[in-house]
Coordinates of C-alpha atoms in Angstrom, one line a residue:
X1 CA 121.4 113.9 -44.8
X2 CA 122.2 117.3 -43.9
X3 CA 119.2 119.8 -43.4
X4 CA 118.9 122.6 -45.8
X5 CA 116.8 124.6 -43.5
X6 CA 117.8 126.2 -40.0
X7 CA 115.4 128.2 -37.5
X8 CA 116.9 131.6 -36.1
X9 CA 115.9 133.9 -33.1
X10 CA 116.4 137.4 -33.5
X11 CA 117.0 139.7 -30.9
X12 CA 113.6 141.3 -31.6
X13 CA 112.1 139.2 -30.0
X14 CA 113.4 141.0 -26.5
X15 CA 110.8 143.5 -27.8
X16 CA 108.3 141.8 -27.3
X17 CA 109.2 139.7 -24.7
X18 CA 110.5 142.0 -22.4
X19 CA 110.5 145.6 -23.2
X20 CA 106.7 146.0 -24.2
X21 CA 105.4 142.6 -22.5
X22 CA 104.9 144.1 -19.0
X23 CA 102.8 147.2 -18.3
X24 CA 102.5 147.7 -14.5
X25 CA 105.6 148.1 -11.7
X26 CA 104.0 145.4 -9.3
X27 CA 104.0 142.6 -12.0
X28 CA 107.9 143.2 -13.2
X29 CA 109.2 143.2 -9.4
X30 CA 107.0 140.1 -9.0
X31 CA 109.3 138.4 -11.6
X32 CA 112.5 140.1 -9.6
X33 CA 111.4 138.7 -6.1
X34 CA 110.4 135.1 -7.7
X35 CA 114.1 134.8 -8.7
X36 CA 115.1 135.6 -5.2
X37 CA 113.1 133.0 -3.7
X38 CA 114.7 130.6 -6.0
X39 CA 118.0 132.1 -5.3
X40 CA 117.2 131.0 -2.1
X41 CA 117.2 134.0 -0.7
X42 CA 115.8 135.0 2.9
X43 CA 114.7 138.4 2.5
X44 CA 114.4 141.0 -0.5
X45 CA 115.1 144.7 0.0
X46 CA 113.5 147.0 -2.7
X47 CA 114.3 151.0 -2.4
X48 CA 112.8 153.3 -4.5
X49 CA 114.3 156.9 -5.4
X50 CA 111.6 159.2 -3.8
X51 CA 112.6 161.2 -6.7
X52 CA 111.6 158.4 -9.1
X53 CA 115.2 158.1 -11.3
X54 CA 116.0 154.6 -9.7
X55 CA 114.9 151.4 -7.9
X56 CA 117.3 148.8 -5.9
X57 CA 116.1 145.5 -5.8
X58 CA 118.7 143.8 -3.3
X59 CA 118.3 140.0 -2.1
X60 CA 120.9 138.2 0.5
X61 CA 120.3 134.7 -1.4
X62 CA 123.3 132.2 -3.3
X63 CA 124.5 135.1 -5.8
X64 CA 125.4 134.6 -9.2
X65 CA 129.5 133.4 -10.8
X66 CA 130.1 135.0 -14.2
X67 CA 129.7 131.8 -15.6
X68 CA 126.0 131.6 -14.0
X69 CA 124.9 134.9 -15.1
X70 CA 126.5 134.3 -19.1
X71 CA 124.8 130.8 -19.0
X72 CA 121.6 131.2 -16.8
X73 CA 120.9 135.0 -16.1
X74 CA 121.7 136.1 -19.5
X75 CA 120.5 133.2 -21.0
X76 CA 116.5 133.9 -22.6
X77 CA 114.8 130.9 -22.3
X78 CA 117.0 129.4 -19.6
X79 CA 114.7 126.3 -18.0
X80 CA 116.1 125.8 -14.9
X81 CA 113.5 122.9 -14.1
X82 CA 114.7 121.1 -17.1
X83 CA 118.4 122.1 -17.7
X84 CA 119.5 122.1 -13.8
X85 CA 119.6 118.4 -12.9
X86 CA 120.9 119.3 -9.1
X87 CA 118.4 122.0 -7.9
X88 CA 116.0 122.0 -11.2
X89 CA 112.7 121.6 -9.1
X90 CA 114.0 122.4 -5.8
X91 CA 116.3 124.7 -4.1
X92 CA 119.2 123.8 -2.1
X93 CA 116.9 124.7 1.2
X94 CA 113.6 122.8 0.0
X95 CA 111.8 125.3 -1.8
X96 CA 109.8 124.7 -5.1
X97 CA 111.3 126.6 -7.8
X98 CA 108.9 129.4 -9.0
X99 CA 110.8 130.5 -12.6
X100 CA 110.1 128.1 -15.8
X101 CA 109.9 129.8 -18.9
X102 CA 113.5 132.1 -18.7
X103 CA 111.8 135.1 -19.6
X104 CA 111.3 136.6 -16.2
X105 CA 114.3 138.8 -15.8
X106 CA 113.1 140.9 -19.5
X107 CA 110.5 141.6 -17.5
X108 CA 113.3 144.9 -16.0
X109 CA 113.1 146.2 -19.6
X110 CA 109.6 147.1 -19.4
X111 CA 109.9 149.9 -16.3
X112 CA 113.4 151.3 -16.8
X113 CA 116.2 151.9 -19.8
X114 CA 118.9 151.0 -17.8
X115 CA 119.8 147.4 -15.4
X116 CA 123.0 147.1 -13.9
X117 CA 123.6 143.8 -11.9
X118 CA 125.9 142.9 -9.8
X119 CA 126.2 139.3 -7.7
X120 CA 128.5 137.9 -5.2
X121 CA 129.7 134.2 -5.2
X122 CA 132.4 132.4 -4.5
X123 CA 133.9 135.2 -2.6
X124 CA 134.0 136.8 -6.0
X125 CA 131.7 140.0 -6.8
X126 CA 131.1 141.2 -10.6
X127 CA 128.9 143.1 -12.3
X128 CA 127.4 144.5 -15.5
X129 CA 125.3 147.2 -17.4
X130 CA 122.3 146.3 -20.1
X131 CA 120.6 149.3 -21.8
X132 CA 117.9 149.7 -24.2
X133 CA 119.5 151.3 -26.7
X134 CA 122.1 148.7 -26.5
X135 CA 119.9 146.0 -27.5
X136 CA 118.6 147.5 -30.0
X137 CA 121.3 149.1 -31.7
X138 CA 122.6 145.1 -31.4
X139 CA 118.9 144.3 -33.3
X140 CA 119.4 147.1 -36.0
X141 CA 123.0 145.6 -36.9
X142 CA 121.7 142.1 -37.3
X143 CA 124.0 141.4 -34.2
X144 CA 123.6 137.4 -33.4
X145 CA 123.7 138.5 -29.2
X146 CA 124.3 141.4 -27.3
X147 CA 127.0 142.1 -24.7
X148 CA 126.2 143.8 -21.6
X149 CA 128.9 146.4 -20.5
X150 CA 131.0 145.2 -17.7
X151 CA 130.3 147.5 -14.5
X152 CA 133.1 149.7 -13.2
X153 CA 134.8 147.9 -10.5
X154 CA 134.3 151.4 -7.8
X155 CA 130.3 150.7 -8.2
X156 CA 130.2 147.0 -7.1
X157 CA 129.5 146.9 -3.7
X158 CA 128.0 143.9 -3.8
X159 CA 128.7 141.5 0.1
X160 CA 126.2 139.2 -0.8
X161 CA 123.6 137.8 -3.0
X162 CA 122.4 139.8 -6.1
X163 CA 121.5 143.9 -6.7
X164 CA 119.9 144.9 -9.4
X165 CA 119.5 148.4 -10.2
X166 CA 117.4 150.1 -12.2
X167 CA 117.9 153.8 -13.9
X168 CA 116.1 156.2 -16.1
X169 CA 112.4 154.4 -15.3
X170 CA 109.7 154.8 -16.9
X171 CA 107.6 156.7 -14.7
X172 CA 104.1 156.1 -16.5
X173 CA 104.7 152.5 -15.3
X174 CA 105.6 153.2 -11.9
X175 CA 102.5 153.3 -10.8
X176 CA 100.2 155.6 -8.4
X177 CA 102.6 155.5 -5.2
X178 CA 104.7 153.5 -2.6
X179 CA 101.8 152.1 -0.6
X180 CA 99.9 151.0 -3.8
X181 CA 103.0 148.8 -4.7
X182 CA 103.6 147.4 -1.6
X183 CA 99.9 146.4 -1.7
X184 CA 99.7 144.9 -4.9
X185 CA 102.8 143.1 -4.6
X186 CA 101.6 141.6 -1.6
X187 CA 98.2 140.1 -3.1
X188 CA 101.7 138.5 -6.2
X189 CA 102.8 136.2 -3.1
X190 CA 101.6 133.6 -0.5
X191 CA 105.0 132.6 0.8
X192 CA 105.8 136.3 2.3
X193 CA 106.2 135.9 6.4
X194 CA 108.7 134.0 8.8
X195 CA 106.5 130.4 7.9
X196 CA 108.2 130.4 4.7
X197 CA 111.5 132.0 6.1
X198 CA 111.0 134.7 3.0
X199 CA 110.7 138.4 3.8
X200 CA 109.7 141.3 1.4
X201 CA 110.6 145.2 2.2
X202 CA 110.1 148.6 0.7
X203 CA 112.2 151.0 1.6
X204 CA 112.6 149.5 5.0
X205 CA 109.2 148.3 5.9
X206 CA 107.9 144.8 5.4
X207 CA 105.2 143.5 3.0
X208 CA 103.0 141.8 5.1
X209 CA 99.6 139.6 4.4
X210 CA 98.0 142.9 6.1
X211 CA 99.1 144.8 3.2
X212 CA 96.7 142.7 1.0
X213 CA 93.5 144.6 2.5
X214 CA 91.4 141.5 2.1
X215 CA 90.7 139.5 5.0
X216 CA 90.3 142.8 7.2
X217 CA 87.5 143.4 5.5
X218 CA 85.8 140.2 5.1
X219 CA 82.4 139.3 7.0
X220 CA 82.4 135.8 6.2
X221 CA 85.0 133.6 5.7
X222 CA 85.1 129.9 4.0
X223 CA 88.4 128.1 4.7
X224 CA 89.9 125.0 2.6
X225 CA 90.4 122.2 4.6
X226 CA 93.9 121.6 5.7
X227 CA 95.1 125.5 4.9
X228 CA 96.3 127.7 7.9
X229 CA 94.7 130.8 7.4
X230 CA 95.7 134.0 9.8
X231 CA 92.7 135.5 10.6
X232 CA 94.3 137.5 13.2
X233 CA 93.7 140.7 10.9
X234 CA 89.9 139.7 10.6
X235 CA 88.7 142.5 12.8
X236 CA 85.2 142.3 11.2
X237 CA 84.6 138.5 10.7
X238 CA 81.3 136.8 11.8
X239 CA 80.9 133.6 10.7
X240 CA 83.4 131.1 10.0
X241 CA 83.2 127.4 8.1
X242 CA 85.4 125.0 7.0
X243 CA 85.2 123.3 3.0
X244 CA 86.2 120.0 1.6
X245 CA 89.9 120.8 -0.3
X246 CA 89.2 118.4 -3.3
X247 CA 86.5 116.9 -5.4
X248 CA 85.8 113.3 -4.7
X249 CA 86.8 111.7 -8.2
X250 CA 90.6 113.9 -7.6
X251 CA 93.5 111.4 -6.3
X252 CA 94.8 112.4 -3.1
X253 CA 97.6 114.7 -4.5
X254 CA 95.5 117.2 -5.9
X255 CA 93.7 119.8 -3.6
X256 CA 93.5 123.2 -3.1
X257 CA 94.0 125.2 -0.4
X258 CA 93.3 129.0 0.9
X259 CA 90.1 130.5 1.3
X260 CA 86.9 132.6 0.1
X261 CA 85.6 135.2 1.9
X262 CA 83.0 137.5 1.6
X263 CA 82.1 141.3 2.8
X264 CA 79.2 143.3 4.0
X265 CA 79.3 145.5 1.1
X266 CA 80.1 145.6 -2.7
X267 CA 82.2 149.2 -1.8
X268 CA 84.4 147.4 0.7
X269 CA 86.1 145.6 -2.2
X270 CA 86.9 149.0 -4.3
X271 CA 90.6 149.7 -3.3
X272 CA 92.8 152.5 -5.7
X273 CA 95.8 151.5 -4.4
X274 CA 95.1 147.4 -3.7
X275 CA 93.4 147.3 -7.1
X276 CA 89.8 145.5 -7.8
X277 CA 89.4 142.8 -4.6
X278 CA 86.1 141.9 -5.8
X279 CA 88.1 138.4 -7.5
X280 CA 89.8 135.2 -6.6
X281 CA 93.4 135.5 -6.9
X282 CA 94.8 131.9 -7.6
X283 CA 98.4 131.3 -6.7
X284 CA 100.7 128.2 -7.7
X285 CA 103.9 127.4 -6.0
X286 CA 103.4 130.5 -3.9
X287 CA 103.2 132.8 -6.8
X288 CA 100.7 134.4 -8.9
X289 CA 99.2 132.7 -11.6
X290 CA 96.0 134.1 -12.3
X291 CA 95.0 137.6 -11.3
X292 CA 90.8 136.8 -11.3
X293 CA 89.8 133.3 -11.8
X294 CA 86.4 135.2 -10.8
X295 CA 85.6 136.6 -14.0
X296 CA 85.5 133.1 -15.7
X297 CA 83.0 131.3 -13.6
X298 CA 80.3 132.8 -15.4
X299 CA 78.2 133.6 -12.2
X300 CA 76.4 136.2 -12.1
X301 CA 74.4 135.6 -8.6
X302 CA 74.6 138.4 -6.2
X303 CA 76.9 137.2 -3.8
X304 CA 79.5 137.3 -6.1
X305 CA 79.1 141.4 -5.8
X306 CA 80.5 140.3 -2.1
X307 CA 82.8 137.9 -2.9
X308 CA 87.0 137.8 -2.5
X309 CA 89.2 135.1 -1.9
X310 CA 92.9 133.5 -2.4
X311 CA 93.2 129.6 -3.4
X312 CA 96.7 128.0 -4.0
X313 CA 96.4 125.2 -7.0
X314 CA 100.2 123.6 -7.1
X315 CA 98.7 121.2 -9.9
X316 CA 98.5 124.2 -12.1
X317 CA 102.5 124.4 -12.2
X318 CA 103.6 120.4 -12.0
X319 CA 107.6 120.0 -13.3
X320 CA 106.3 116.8 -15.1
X321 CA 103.1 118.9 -16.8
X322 CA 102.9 121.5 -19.7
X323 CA 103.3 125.0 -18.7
X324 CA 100.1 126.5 -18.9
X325 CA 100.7 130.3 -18.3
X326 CA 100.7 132.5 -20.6
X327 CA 104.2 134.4 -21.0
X328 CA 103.4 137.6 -19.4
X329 CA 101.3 134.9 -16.5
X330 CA 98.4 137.1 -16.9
X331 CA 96.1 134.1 -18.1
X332 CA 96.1 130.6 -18.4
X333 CA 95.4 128.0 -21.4
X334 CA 91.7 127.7 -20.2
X335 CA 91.5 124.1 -22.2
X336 CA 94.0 122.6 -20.4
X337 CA 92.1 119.7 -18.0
X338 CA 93.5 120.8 -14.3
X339 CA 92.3 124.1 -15.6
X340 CA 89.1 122.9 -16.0
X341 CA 89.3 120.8 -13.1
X342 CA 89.6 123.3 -10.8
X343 CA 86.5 126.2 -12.8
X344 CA 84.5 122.7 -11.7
X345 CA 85.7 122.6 -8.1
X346 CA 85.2 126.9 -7.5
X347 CA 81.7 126.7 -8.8
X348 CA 81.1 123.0 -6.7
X349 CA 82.2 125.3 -3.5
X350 CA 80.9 128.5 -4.6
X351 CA 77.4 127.2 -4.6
X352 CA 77.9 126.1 -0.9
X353 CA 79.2 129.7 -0.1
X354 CA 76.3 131.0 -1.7
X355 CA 73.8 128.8 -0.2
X356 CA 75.6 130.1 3.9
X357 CA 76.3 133.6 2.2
X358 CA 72.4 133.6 2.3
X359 CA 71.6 132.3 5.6
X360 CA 74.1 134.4 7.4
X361 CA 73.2 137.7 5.8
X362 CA 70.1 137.5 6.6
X363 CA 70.6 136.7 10.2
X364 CA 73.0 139.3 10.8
X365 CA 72.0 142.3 8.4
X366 CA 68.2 141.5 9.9
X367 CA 69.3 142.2 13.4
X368 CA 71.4 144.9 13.4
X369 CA 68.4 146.7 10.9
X370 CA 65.7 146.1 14.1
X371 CA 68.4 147.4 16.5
X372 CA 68.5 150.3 14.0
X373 CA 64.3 150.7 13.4
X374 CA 62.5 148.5 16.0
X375 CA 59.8 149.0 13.8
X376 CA 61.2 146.6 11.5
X377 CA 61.2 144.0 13.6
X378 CA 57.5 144.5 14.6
X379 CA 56.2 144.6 11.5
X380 CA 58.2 141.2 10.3
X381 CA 56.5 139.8 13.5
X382 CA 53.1 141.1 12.4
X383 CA 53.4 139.4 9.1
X384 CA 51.8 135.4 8.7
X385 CA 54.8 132.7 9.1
X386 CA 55.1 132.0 5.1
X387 CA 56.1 135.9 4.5
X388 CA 58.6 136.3 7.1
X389 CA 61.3 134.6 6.2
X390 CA 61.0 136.9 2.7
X391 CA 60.6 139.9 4.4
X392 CA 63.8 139.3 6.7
X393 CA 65.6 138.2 2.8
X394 CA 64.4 141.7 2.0
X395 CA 65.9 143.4 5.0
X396 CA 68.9 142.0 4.2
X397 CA 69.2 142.9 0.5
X398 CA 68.0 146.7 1.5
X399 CA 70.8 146.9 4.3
X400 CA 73.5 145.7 1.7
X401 CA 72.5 148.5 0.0
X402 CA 75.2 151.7 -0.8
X403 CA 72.8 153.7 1.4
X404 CA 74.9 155.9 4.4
X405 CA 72.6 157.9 6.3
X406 CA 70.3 156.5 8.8
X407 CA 67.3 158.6 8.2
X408 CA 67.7 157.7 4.7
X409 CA 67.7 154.1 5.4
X410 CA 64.8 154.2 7.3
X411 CA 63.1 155.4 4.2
X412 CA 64.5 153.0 2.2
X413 CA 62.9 150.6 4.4
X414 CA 59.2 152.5 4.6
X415 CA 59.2 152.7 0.8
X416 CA 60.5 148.6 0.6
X417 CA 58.0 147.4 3.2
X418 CA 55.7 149.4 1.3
X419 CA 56.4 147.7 -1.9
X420 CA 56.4 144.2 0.1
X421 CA 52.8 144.6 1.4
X422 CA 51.4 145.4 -2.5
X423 CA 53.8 142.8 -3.7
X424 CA 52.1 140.1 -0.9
X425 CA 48.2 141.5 -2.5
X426 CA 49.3 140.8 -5.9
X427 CA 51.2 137.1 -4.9
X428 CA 54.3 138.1 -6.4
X429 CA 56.3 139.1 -3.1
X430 CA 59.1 136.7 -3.7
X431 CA 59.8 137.7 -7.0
X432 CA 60.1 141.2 -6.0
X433 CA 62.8 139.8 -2.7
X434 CA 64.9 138.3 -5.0
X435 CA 65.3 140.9 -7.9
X436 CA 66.3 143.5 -5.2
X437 CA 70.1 143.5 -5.6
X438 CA 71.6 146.9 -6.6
X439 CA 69.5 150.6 -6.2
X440 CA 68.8 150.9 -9.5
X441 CA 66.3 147.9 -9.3
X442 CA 64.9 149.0 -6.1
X443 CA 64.0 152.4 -7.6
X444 CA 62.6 150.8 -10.5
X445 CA 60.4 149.4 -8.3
X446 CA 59.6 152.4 -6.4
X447 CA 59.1 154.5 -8.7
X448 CA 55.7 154.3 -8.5
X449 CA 55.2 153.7 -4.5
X450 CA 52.7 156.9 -4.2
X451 CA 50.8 154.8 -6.6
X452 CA 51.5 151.8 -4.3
X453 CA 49.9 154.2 -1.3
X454 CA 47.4 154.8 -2.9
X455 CA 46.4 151.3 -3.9
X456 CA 47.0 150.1 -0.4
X457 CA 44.9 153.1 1.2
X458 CA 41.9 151.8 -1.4
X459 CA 42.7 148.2 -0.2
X460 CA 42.1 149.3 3.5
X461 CA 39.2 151.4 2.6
X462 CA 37.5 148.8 0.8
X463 CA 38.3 146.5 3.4
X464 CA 36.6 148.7 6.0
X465 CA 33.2 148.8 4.0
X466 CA 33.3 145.3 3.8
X467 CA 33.5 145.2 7.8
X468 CA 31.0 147.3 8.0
X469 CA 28.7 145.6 6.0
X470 CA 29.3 142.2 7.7
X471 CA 28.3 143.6 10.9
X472 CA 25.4 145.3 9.4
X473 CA 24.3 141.9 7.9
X474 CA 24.6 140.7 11.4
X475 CA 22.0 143.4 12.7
X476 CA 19.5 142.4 10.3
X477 CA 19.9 138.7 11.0
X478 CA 19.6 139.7 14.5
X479 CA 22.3 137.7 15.9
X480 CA 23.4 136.6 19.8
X481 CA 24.4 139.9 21.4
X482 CA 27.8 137.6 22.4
X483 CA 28.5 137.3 18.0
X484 CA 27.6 141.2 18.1
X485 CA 30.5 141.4 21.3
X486 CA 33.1 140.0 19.9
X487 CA 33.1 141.3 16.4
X488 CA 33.2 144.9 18.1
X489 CA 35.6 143.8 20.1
X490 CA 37.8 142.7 16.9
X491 CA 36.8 145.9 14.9
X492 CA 37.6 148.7 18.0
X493 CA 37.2 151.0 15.0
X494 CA 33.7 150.7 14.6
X495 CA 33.3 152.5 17.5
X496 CA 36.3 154.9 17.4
X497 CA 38.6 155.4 14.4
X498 CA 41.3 156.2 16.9
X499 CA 41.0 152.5 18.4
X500 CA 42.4 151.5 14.8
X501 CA 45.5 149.4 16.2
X502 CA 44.5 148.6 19.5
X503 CA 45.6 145.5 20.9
X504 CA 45.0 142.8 23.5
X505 CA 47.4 142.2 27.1
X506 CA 47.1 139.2 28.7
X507 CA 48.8 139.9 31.4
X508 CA 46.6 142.9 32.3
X509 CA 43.4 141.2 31.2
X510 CA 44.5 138.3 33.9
X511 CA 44.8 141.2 36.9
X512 CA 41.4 142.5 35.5
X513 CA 39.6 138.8 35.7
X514 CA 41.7 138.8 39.6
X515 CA 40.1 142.0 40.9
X516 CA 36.8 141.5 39.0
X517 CA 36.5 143.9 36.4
X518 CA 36.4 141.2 33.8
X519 CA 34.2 138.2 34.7
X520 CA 33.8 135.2 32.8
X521 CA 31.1 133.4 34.7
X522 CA 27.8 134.3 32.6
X523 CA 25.6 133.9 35.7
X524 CA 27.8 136.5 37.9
X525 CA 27.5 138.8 35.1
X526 CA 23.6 138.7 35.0
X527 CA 23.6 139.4 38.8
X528 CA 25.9 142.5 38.1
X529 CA 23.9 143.7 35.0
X530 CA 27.2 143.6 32.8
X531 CA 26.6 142.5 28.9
X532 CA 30.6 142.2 28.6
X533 CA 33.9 144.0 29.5
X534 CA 36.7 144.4 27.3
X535 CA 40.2 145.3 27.7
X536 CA 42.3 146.7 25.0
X537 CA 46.1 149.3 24.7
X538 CA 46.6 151.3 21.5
X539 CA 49.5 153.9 21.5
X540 CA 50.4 153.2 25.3
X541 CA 46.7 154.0 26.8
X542 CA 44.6 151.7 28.2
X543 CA 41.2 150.8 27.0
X544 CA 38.3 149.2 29.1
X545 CA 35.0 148.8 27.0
X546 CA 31.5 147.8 28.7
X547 CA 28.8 147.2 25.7
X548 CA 25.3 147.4 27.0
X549 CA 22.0 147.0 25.3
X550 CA 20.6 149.7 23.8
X551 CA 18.5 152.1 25.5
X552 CA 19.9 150.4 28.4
X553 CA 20.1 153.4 31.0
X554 CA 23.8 153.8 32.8

């Protein structure tokens, strides 16, 4: 029985597909250099009119016949992996095809008014014009397609491949300048470089992984298993360890490869021109295919402040699987199981990054902060064996800190180890370490440090009177003069306040006990008439104390 009913596609839809569907330059030339690759193509020119009116998009790859550009080019919705039994999946040289939904090449539409195309093939060059304002004076007269313009034949030039030109752009979509595009565009692709036999220029100069402004930043760096990351533009990396590529219950075909860095500060990641690098960019058959997989994790531990990375998940974009990208590939169907498989391998590797993000940090903001304030690294020293390993966590989340002048971190670190010391009275010095991630917190909690002072100047106070009262107790009990000794000798600052901080040398206290100034033997110092001899340094003087008895004449 003949169907009564029949399903039509306007030419609307181009609208919305195309013309209003992109809204940034470096997405719609992503689409443009993806069908190059595919095309086979080895390298990519793009020019751009310093004037802004026009940008050539110029590749050297198989080229186009009339009857592939009226039944695959100007075909919307053209599936090449499903309607192209030869080359479908793969290229003619090997490559996995990047295009699947057809909608790519609308993506033109969306920065200029004008496309003319032209291809070579065959030994045959053609070409044609698609405006605008053709399409939709086609949509407004309930056309059932629109015909492109044939180009005159004086303008094709065309030698080899496919040129695509594009007139009267849209210059609020062109974006802030030339090195901001090449940037971007660089963090679209992981097949750019001789490896992949694929090159990328603008206006003459190649896009290169440099351009991407990641790893030259990063401080620590965690790499797949099995990827071949160049770290030869790493001028600032530290630490370096390799991760497991899969999760154990995956079958051996799926893994992921790339890597996830992090660096020493949150502002190293802020980029006008690269865009936001504080993300994980997630590619699939060497193309981007989410922009931030970051942002859906859900983790809001500090590290992530730090964190930036690039992972390739082929098993996102199998031929045999539904297409999961959304049309404009700006997000993903986040229900999908490989989705979901690979949210629980990030946060199974994240926590691992997290876990070495801590250790290093520590050990490497920690040092270069007592190279900076030697004082530092005397006071962590000073401090009993269960605190230091907090107060070096504390360095390190001070020195992370957007703080630029040295004298100023310096106080930053006074006003911290200030806060530490009360913290440690109270019992509640770890808490304080760990919610110490960003300045607003920190001067929440110093806010009140001349209150802190002051409690800690009453704590010492009160401590003194207490001193002072357990050596009185031991007058009245009338203990050994050698108790009376060595309490003195412990509290310098019952006899002079200056003496507060002085300090014990073995070394010199050895030469002492060699030349006889300090003598052990309680018999030889009966014979000399000595009660004791003490030797102490405070603020680079020496101090020698004799304690007699008193009214003993000297």
């Amino acid at each position: 029985m003949m169907s009564q009913y029949r399903m039509t596609v306007d030419l609307n839809v181009l609208d919305h597909l195309g013309i209003n569907l992109y809204s940034n330059m470096a997405a719609v030339l992503t689409e443009a250099v993806a069908n190059a690759w595919d095309a086979d193509a080895s390298t990519v020119d793009i020019t751009i009119d310093p004037d802004s009116k026009w940008i050539k998009i110029e590749d050297d790859g198989i080229g186009m016949s009339v009857d592939d550009m009226n039944e695959k080019y100007l075909r919307v919705g053209y599936r090449r992996r499903k309607m192209d039994p030869v080359h479908g999946t793969r290229t003619a040289k090997g490559r996995p095809v990047m295009g699947r939904k057809g909608l790519g090449k609308l993506s033109l539409f969306s920065v200029a008014n004008v496309i003319e195309v032209q291809s070579f093939k065959d030994g045959e060059a053609h070409g044609l014009r698609m405006t605008v304002d053709g399409i939709k004076k086609s949509v407004d007269e309930n056309s059932q397609y629109y015909s492109p313009e044939p180009l005159e034949p004086d303008k094709i030039d065309v030698k080899q491949g496919t040129h695509i030109l594009l007139k009267e752009i849209k210059r609020q979509r062109l974006g802030r300048s030339i090195s901001a595009l090449r940037k971007r565009l660089a963090r679209r692709f992981s097949i750019i470089g001789e490896a992949h036999d694929f090159k990328i220029n603008i206006d003459g100069v190649p896009v290169t992984i440099a351009d991407r402004e990641d790893l030259n930043k990063v401080q620590f760096l965690w790499e797949l298993e099995g990827s071949d990351v160049d770290t030869s533009s790493a001028g600032r990396l530290l630490e370096k360890e390799v991760l497991p590529n899969k999760l154990d219950a995956w079958d051996s075909g799926r893994i992921v490869r790339g890597w996830l860095g992090t660096v020493a500060k949150p502002k190293d990641l802020d980029s006008d021109e690269a865009g936001n690098l504080n993300g994980i960019v997630v590619f699939a058959r060497g193309r981007l295919f989410h922009e931030n997989i970051l942002d859906k994790l859900n983790d809001g531990r500090l590290y992530t402040k730090y964190l930036t990375g690039q992972i390739e998940a082929d098993f996102l974009d199998l031929d045999d699987e539904p297409d999961i990208a959304t049309s404009d590939r700006q997000r993903i169907q986040e229900d999908d199981p490989r989705y979901v498989d690979l949210i629980a391998f990030l946060k199974s590797r994240l926590t691992q990054v997290e876990k070495r993000w801590s250790e290093w940090r520590k050990k490497h903001e920690v040092e270069k902060a007592k190279e900076m304030s030697p004082a530092l690294g005397e006071w962590i020293e000073s401090l009993p064996p269960g605190y230091q390993k907090s107060a070096e966590t504390l360095i390190a989340n001070l020195s992370a800190l957007p703080v630029e002048h040295e004298e100023d971190k310096k106080l930053m670190y006074k006003h911290g180890i200030l806060a530490f010391e009360r913290m440690k009275l109270r019992g509640s010095a770890e808490e304080f370490v760990n919610n110490v991630d960003d300045v607003e917190t920190l001067l929440s909690v110093l806010a009140d440090r001349d209150v802190l002072e002051a409690s800690l100047y009453r704590d010492i106070v009160k401590s003194r009177l207490e001193a002072i009262k357990d050596f009185q107790d031991l007058l009245d009990e009338d203990a050994k003069e050698k108790v009376l000794q060595k309490y003195l000798f412990d509290h310098l600052w019952l006899l002079d306040p200056a003496w507060e901080r002085a300090t014990s040398s073995e070394v010199v206290e050895s030469r002492l006990k060699e030349v006889g100034v300090i003598i052990d033997d309680m018999t030889k110092k009966e014979e000399l008439g000595r009660v004791d001899i003490a030797y102490r340094t405070n603020a680079g003087k020496h101090i020698i104390v004799e304690l007699k008895r008193a009214g003993r004449k000297m």
